[in-house]
Amino acid sequence: MAVAPEAIFSTHVLSGAHSEVQGINTEGDEDLEEWLASNFRTRASLLQPCPLRCSEAVNSTGNPSWFQLSDASSLSSCNETLLLSLIVDNDEPQGIKVCAADYDPVLPSSLFYDGEKAALCTTPNHEMAPASVRISFLPEKAQRSDSATFSSNHLLAAGRQVVHHLASRQPSCSRDAMSFGYSQSALIGVFAGVELHQHGLTFQVMQRVLQHVEDNFSLNTFVVQLCYDDDGLGADYTVGVIATSSNNLHLAHQALKTWAGGKCVETK
């Protein structure tokens, strides 16, 4: 269970000193009254196994303000579907921020594929080119031995929330899109380069991924990627999806780091 330091202090330290503190005379001292009150207050959300819902986790300016974890070990205490945000530039998953996913389905009308336009943003794309995207599997040595399979229902819950989350945001013309979905036994990570995400290719790929999941009751780690190792197109023209066990956050993190670096994930 993820509990903030202030909550640990309030529930453990003060519980033992409750009777002593109660005897302090605070009459006429508003500052002391407020200090004592603040030490006995503990936000209910800090004592729950799940973080705030994404719709509630916003700051005063309306921007996302997700709960930050020190590590991923507390994720398993929550049985709800979660969205994760983390820094992919590092070798290990760090800066993990999380919220309980509650995005409603949104029709990404501004992201529909337009076969007449090679560039929806102000980028020098002049033509459309067909490309094949296939499902492939990772070598067993890349995965944890205790996390071979995961629930298709859990993966569907995580994948759908990732889709709803991405569809709720206007695509950037300068930043790649990344999102992680976590649901009990399953984890999904999605990377979408800016030049492909603006055309809605992310959603086309995710539709195929979710259909594959619906058709398969038992799943092993798989990857779907459109990438170019050698022709210099880089991350902007890359789309990647990794579906795996929730115990494989490191593996999913490494996959998105690879795509963000403009490379392809090694598969069988």
Tab-separated table of C-alpha atoms in Angstrom:
chain	number	residue	atom	x	y	z
A	1	MET	CA	0.000	0.000	0.000
A	2	ALA	CA	1.406	3.386	-0.986
A	3	VAL	CA	1.289	5.687	2.041
A	4	ALA	CA	2.852	9.140	1.996
A	5	PRO	CA	5.376	10.015	4.750
A	6	GLU	CA	2.921	12.495	6.313
A	7	ALA	CA	0.328	9.718	6.619
A	8	ILE	CA	2.807	7.364	8.302
A	9	PHE	CA	3.717	10.107	10.775
A	10	SER	CA	0.092	10.893	11.550
A	11	THR	CA	-1.134	7.322	11.973
A	12	HIS	CA	1.823	5.771	13.782
A	13	VAL	CA	3.685	8.468	15.724
A	14	LEU	CA	0.654	10.425	16.835
A	15	SER	CA	-1.431	7.388	17.718
A	16	GLY	CA	0.986	6.622	20.532
A	17	ALA	CA	1.074	10.201	21.777
A	18	HIS	CA	-2.626	10.928	21.368
A	19	SER	CA	-3.442	11.123	25.086
A	20	GLU	CA	-0.481	13.420	25.809
A	21	VAL	CA	-1.272	15.829	22.980
A	22	GLN	CA	-4.955	15.965	23.938
A	23	GLY	CA	-4.003	17.570	27.236
A	24	ILE	CA	-2.326	20.621	25.648
A	25	ASN	CA	-4.181	23.863	26.355
A	26	THR	CA	-4.606	25.693	23.047
A	27	GLU	CA	-7.050	28.364	24.203
A	28	GLY	CA	-6.339	31.630	22.411
A	29	ASP	CA	-3.496	30.171	20.329
A	30	GLU	CA	-4.885	29.692	16.811
A	31	ASP	CA	-1.522	28.670	15.352
A	32	LEU	CA	-1.128	25.853	17.881
A	33	GLU	CA	-4.711	24.720	17.310
A	34	GLU	CA	-4.111	24.516	13.556
A	35	TRP	CA	-0.816	22.664	14.039
A	36	LEU	CA	-2.462	20.053	16.253
A	37	ALA	CA	-5.424	19.706	13.901
A	38	SER	CA	-3.166	19.217	10.886
A	39	ASN	CA	-1.288	16.422	12.646
A	40	PHE	CA	-4.496	14.523	13.383
A	41	ARG	CA	-5.865	14.969	9.889
A	42	THR	CA	-5.057	12.244	7.385
A	43	ARG	CA	-6.573	12.405	3.939
A	44	ALA	CA	-8.591	9.260	3.317
A	45	SER	CA	-7.021	8.864	-0.132
A	46	LEU	CA	-3.572	8.385	1.435
A	47	LEU	CA	-4.770	5.353	3.392
A	48	GLN	CA	-6.429	3.618	0.450
A	49	PRO	CA	-4.682	0.901	-1.582
A	50	CYS	CA	-5.535	2.749	-4.812
A	51	PRO	CA	-4.549	6.289	-5.838
A	52	LEU	CA	-6.938	9.077	-6.752
A	53	ARG	CA	-8.955	8.685	-9.925
A	54	CYS	CA	-7.412	10.357	-12.948
A	55	SER	CA	-10.363	12.762	-13.242
A	56	GLU	CA	-9.691	13.950	-9.671
A	57	ALA	CA	-5.886	14.005	-9.852
A	58	VAL	CA	-5.500	17.514	-11.248
A	59	ASN	CA	-3.792	20.573	-9.824
A	60	SER	CA	-5.120	24.119	-9.461
A	61	THR	CA	-4.326	24.892	-13.111
A	62	GLY	CA	-6.250	21.868	-14.375
A	63	ASN	CA	-3.154	19.892	-15.379
A	64	PRO	CA	-2.631	16.243	-14.366
A	65	SER	CA	-1.179	15.795	-10.894
A	66	TRP	CA	-0.853	12.036	-10.488
A	67	PHE	CA	0.386	10.365	-7.317
A	68	GLN	CA	4.131	9.656	-7.372
A	69	LEU	CA	5.432	6.306	-6.133
A	70	SER	CA	8.903	5.609	-4.812
A	71	ASP	CA	8.837	2.217	-6.568
A	72	ALA	CA	6.431	-0.149	-8.311
A	73	SER	CA	6.021	-2.654	-5.460
A	74	SER	CA	2.839	-1.020	-4.130
A	75	LEU	CA	0.967	-1.282	-7.446
A	76	SER	CA	-0.168	-4.835	-6.724
A	77	SER	CA	-2.172	-3.717	-3.671
A	78	CYS	CA	-4.712	-1.989	-5.928
A	79	ASN	CA	-7.214	-4.112	-7.859
A	80	GLU	CA	-8.405	-1.270	-10.075
A	81	THR	CA	-7.145	-0.407	-13.546
A	82	LEU	CA	-4.334	2.142	-13.340
A	83	LEU	CA	-2.557	4.476	-15.716
A	84	LEU	CA	1.174	4.944	-15.211
A	85	SER	CA	3.543	7.640	-16.328
A	86	LEU	CA	7.278	7.172	-15.953
A	87	ILE	CA	10.584	8.408	-17.288
A	88	VAL	CA	11.803	6.085	-20.043
A	89	ASP	CA	15.238	7.652	-20.542
A	90	ASN	CA	16.651	5.888	-17.470
A	91	ASP	CA	17.802	2.269	-17.328
A	92	GLU	CA	15.292	1.464	-14.568
A	93	PRO	CA	11.662	2.603	-14.203
A	94	GLN	CA	11.811	5.825	-12.183
A	95	GLY	CA	9.546	8.753	-11.475
A	96	ILE	CA	6.457	6.525	-11.520
A	97	LYS	CA	3.241	8.532	-11.357
A	98	VAL	CA	-0.107	6.788	-11.161
A	99	CYS	CA	-3.849	7.384	-11.086
A	100	ALA	CA	-6.901	5.119	-11.048
A	101	ALA	CA	-8.121	5.029	-14.647
A	102	ASP	CA	-11.633	6.370	-15.164
A	103	TYR	CA	-11.562	7.793	-18.693
A	104	ASP	CA	-14.774	7.506	-20.684
A	105	PRO	CA	-14.710	6.423	-24.340
A	106	VAL	CA	-13.933	9.413	-26.555
A	107	LEU	CA	-14.202	9.462	-30.322
A	108	PRO	CA	-10.840	10.823	-31.536
A	109	SER	CA	-12.390	12.676	-34.488
A	110	SER	CA	-9.359	14.927	-34.910
A	111	LEU	CA	-7.108	11.875	-35.208
A	112	PHE	CA	-8.848	9.984	-37.989
A	113	TYR	CA	-6.618	8.886	-40.816
A	114	ASP	CA	-6.736	11.290	-43.753
A	115	GLY	CA	-5.478	9.632	-46.925
A	116	GLU	CA	-5.291	12.980	-48.718
A	117	LYS	CA	-2.829	14.587	-46.314
A	118	ALA	CA	0.711	13.381	-45.722
A	119	ALA	CA	1.229	15.916	-42.917
A	120	LEU	CA	-1.406	17.147	-40.489
A	121	CYS	CA	1.169	19.148	-38.546
A	122	THR	CA	3.614	21.563	-40.171
A	123	THR	CA	6.138	18.857	-41.051
A	124	PRO	CA	7.699	18.205	-44.485
A	125	ASN	CA	5.908	14.929	-45.262
A	126	HIS	CA	5.000	14.700	-48.932
A	127	GLU	CA	3.604	11.211	-49.479
A	128	MET	CA	1.817	8.346	-47.774
A	129	ALA	CA	3.436	4.901	-47.775
A	130	PRO	CA	1.853	1.548	-46.803
A	131	ALA	CA	3.508	-0.483	-44.055
A	132	SER	CA	2.884	-3.820	-42.361
A	133	VAL	CA	2.516	-4.208	-38.620
A	134	ARG	CA	2.735	-7.708	-37.120
A	135	ILE	CA	2.433	-9.291	-33.715
A	136	SER	CA	5.634	-10.942	-32.526
A	137	PHE	CA	6.895	-12.513	-29.322
A	138	LEU	CA	9.873	-11.827	-27.092
A	139	PRO	CA	12.592	-14.357	-26.250
A	140	GLU	CA	11.849	-16.210	-23.015
A	141	LYS	CA	15.149	-15.056	-21.524
A	142	ALA	CA	13.868	-11.468	-21.610
A	143	GLN	CA	10.942	-12.272	-19.319
A	144	ARG	CA	10.621	-13.196	-15.682
A	145	SER	CA	10.120	-16.932	-15.216
A	146	ASP	CA	7.229	-16.384	-12.780
A	147	SER	CA	5.197	-14.182	-15.133
A	148	ALA	CA	4.628	-16.137	-18.307
A	149	THR	CA	0.892	-15.538	-18.741
A	150	PHE	CA	-1.686	-12.950	-17.780
A	151	SER	CA	-5.437	-12.468	-17.994
A	152	SER	CA	-6.917	-11.273	-21.266
A	153	ASN	CA	-9.669	-9.481	-19.328
A	154	HIS	CA	-7.088	-7.584	-17.306
A	155	LEU	CA	-5.193	-6.622	-20.454
A	156	LEU	CA	-8.389	-5.470	-22.166
A	157	ALA	CA	-9.211	-3.244	-19.202
A	158	ALA	CA	-5.737	-1.701	-19.248
A	159	GLY	CA	-5.608	-1.350	-23.041
A	160	ARG	CA	-9.004	0.304	-23.319
A	161	GLN	CA	-8.116	2.870	-20.694
A	162	VAL	CA	-4.875	3.667	-22.523
A	163	VAL	CA	-6.897	4.241	-25.705
A	164	HIS	CA	-9.423	6.453	-23.888
A	165	HIS	CA	-6.592	8.386	-22.232
A	166	LEU	CA	-4.761	9.063	-25.500
A	167	ALA	CA	-8.002	9.922	-27.306
A	168	SER	CA	-8.841	12.523	-24.668
A	169	ARG	CA	-5.710	14.529	-25.487
A	170	GLN	CA	-5.020	16.665	-28.520
A	171	PRO	CA	-2.033	15.116	-30.337
A	172	SER	CA	1.157	17.114	-30.081
A	173	CYS	CA	3.071	18.194	-33.163
A	174	SER	CA	6.338	18.174	-31.219
A	175	ARG	CA	6.171	15.377	-28.614
A	176	ASP	CA	5.780	11.617	-28.933
A	177	ALA	CA	2.878	9.979	-27.085
A	178	MET	CA	3.480	7.365	-24.386
A	179	SER	CA	1.149	5.627	-21.963
A	180	PHE	CA	1.166	2.599	-19.650
A	181	GLY	CA	-1.932	0.745	-18.483
A	182	TYR	CA	-1.865	-1.628	-15.493
A	183	SER	CA	-4.632	-3.974	-14.381
A	184	GLN	CA	-3.922	-6.698	-11.809
A	185	SER	CA	-2.074	-9.408	-13.789
A	186	ALA	CA	-1.529	-7.404	-16.996
A	187	LEU	CA	0.472	-4.426	-18.197
A	188	ILE	CA	0.462	-2.641	-21.544
A	189	GLY	CA	2.829	0.034	-22.795
A	190	VAL	CA	2.208	2.175	-25.876
A	191	PHE	CA	4.639	4.405	-27.759
A	192	ALA	CA	3.545	6.565	-30.692
A	193	GLY	CA	5.952	8.773	-32.625
A	194	VAL	CA	4.660	12.246	-33.341
A	195	GLU	CA	4.504	11.827	-37.132
A	196	LEU	CA	2.330	8.700	-36.908
A	197	HIS	CA	0.248	9.595	-33.873
A	198	GLN	CA	-1.054	12.738	-35.597
A	199	HIS	CA	-2.642	10.488	-38.251
A	200	GLY	CA	-4.417	8.293	-35.720
A	201	LEU	CA	-2.270	5.250	-36.513
A	202	THR	CA	-1.957	4.591	-32.785
A	203	PHE	CA	-5.668	3.887	-32.563
A	204	GLN	CA	-5.696	1.664	-35.643
A	205	VAL	CA	-2.914	-0.443	-34.143
A	206	MET	CA	-4.582	-0.563	-30.732
A	207	GLN	CA	-7.862	-1.724	-32.273
A	208	ARG	CA	-6.032	-4.698	-33.792
A	209	VAL	CA	-4.224	-5.392	-30.531
A	210	LEU	CA	-7.437	-5.399	-28.498
A	211	GLN	CA	-9.107	-7.653	-31.060
A	212	HIS	CA	-6.201	-10.100	-30.770
A	213	VAL	CA	-6.587	-10.075	-26.994
A	214	GLU	CA	-10.334	-10.722	-27.214
A	215	ASP	CA	-9.655	-13.744	-29.431
A	216	ASN	CA	-7.087	-15.307	-27.084
A	217	PHE	CA	-8.007	-16.394	-23.560
A	218	SER	CA	-4.455	-17.097	-22.379
A	219	LEU	CA	-1.685	-14.749	-23.395
A	220	ASN	CA	2.084	-14.543	-23.344
A	221	THR	CA	4.132	-11.385	-23.731
A	222	PHE	CA	3.846	-9.973	-27.240
A	223	VAL	CA	4.961	-6.899	-29.142
A	224	VAL	CA	3.425	-4.997	-32.036
A	225	GLN	CA	5.747	-2.517	-33.679
A	226	LEU	CA	6.261	-0.405	-36.761
A	227	CYS	CA	9.855	0.750	-36.636
A	228	TYR	CA	12.952	1.296	-38.753
A	229	ASP	CA	16.374	0.350	-37.418
A	230	ASP	CA	18.502	1.369	-40.366
A	231	ASP	CA	16.869	3.981	-42.576
A	232	GLY	CA	17.140	6.961	-40.240
A	233	LEU	CA	13.442	7.726	-39.772
A	234	GLY	CA	13.820	7.408	-36.012
A	235	ALA	CA	11.287	7.575	-33.203
A	236	ASP	CA	8.985	10.072	-34.942
A	237	TYR	CA	7.922	7.327	-37.370
A	238	THR	CA	7.656	4.533	-34.798
A	239	VAL	CA	4.620	2.938	-33.180
A	240	GLY	CA	5.050	0.215	-30.583
A	241	VAL	CA	2.837	-1.734	-28.186
A	242	ILE	CA	4.005	-4.238	-25.592
A	243	ALA	CA	1.565	-6.446	-23.663
A	244	THR	CA	2.965	-8.403	-20.752
A	245	SER	CA	2.534	-9.489	-17.158
A	246	SER	CA	2.259	-6.796	-14.503
A	247	ASN	CA	5.452	-8.274	-13.022
A	248	ASN	CA	7.337	-7.177	-16.132
A	249	LEU	CA	7.332	-3.390	-15.701
A	250	HIS	CA	11.079	-3.329	-16.326
A	251	LEU	CA	10.571	-5.163	-19.633
A	252	ALA	CA	7.819	-2.777	-20.762
A	253	HIS	CA	9.929	0.188	-19.719
A	254	GLN	CA	12.873	-1.070	-21.779
A	255	ALA	CA	10.636	-1.577	-24.824
A	256	LEU	CA	9.385	2.017	-24.744
A	257	LYS	CA	12.910	3.260	-24.142
A	258	THR	CA	14.013	1.356	-27.272
A	259	TRP	CA	11.224	2.843	-29.407
A	260	ALA	CA	11.866	6.327	-28.031
A	261	GLY	CA	15.454	5.878	-29.200
A	262	GLY	CA	14.276	5.138	-32.737
A	263	LYS	CA	15.114	1.425	-32.618
A	264	CYS	CA	13.147	-1.830	-32.865
A	265	VAL	CA	12.631	-4.236	-29.966
A	266	GLU	CA	14.374	-7.562	-30.536
A	267	THR	CA	11.852	-10.375	-31.010
A	268	LYS	CA	11.954	-14.088	-31.876
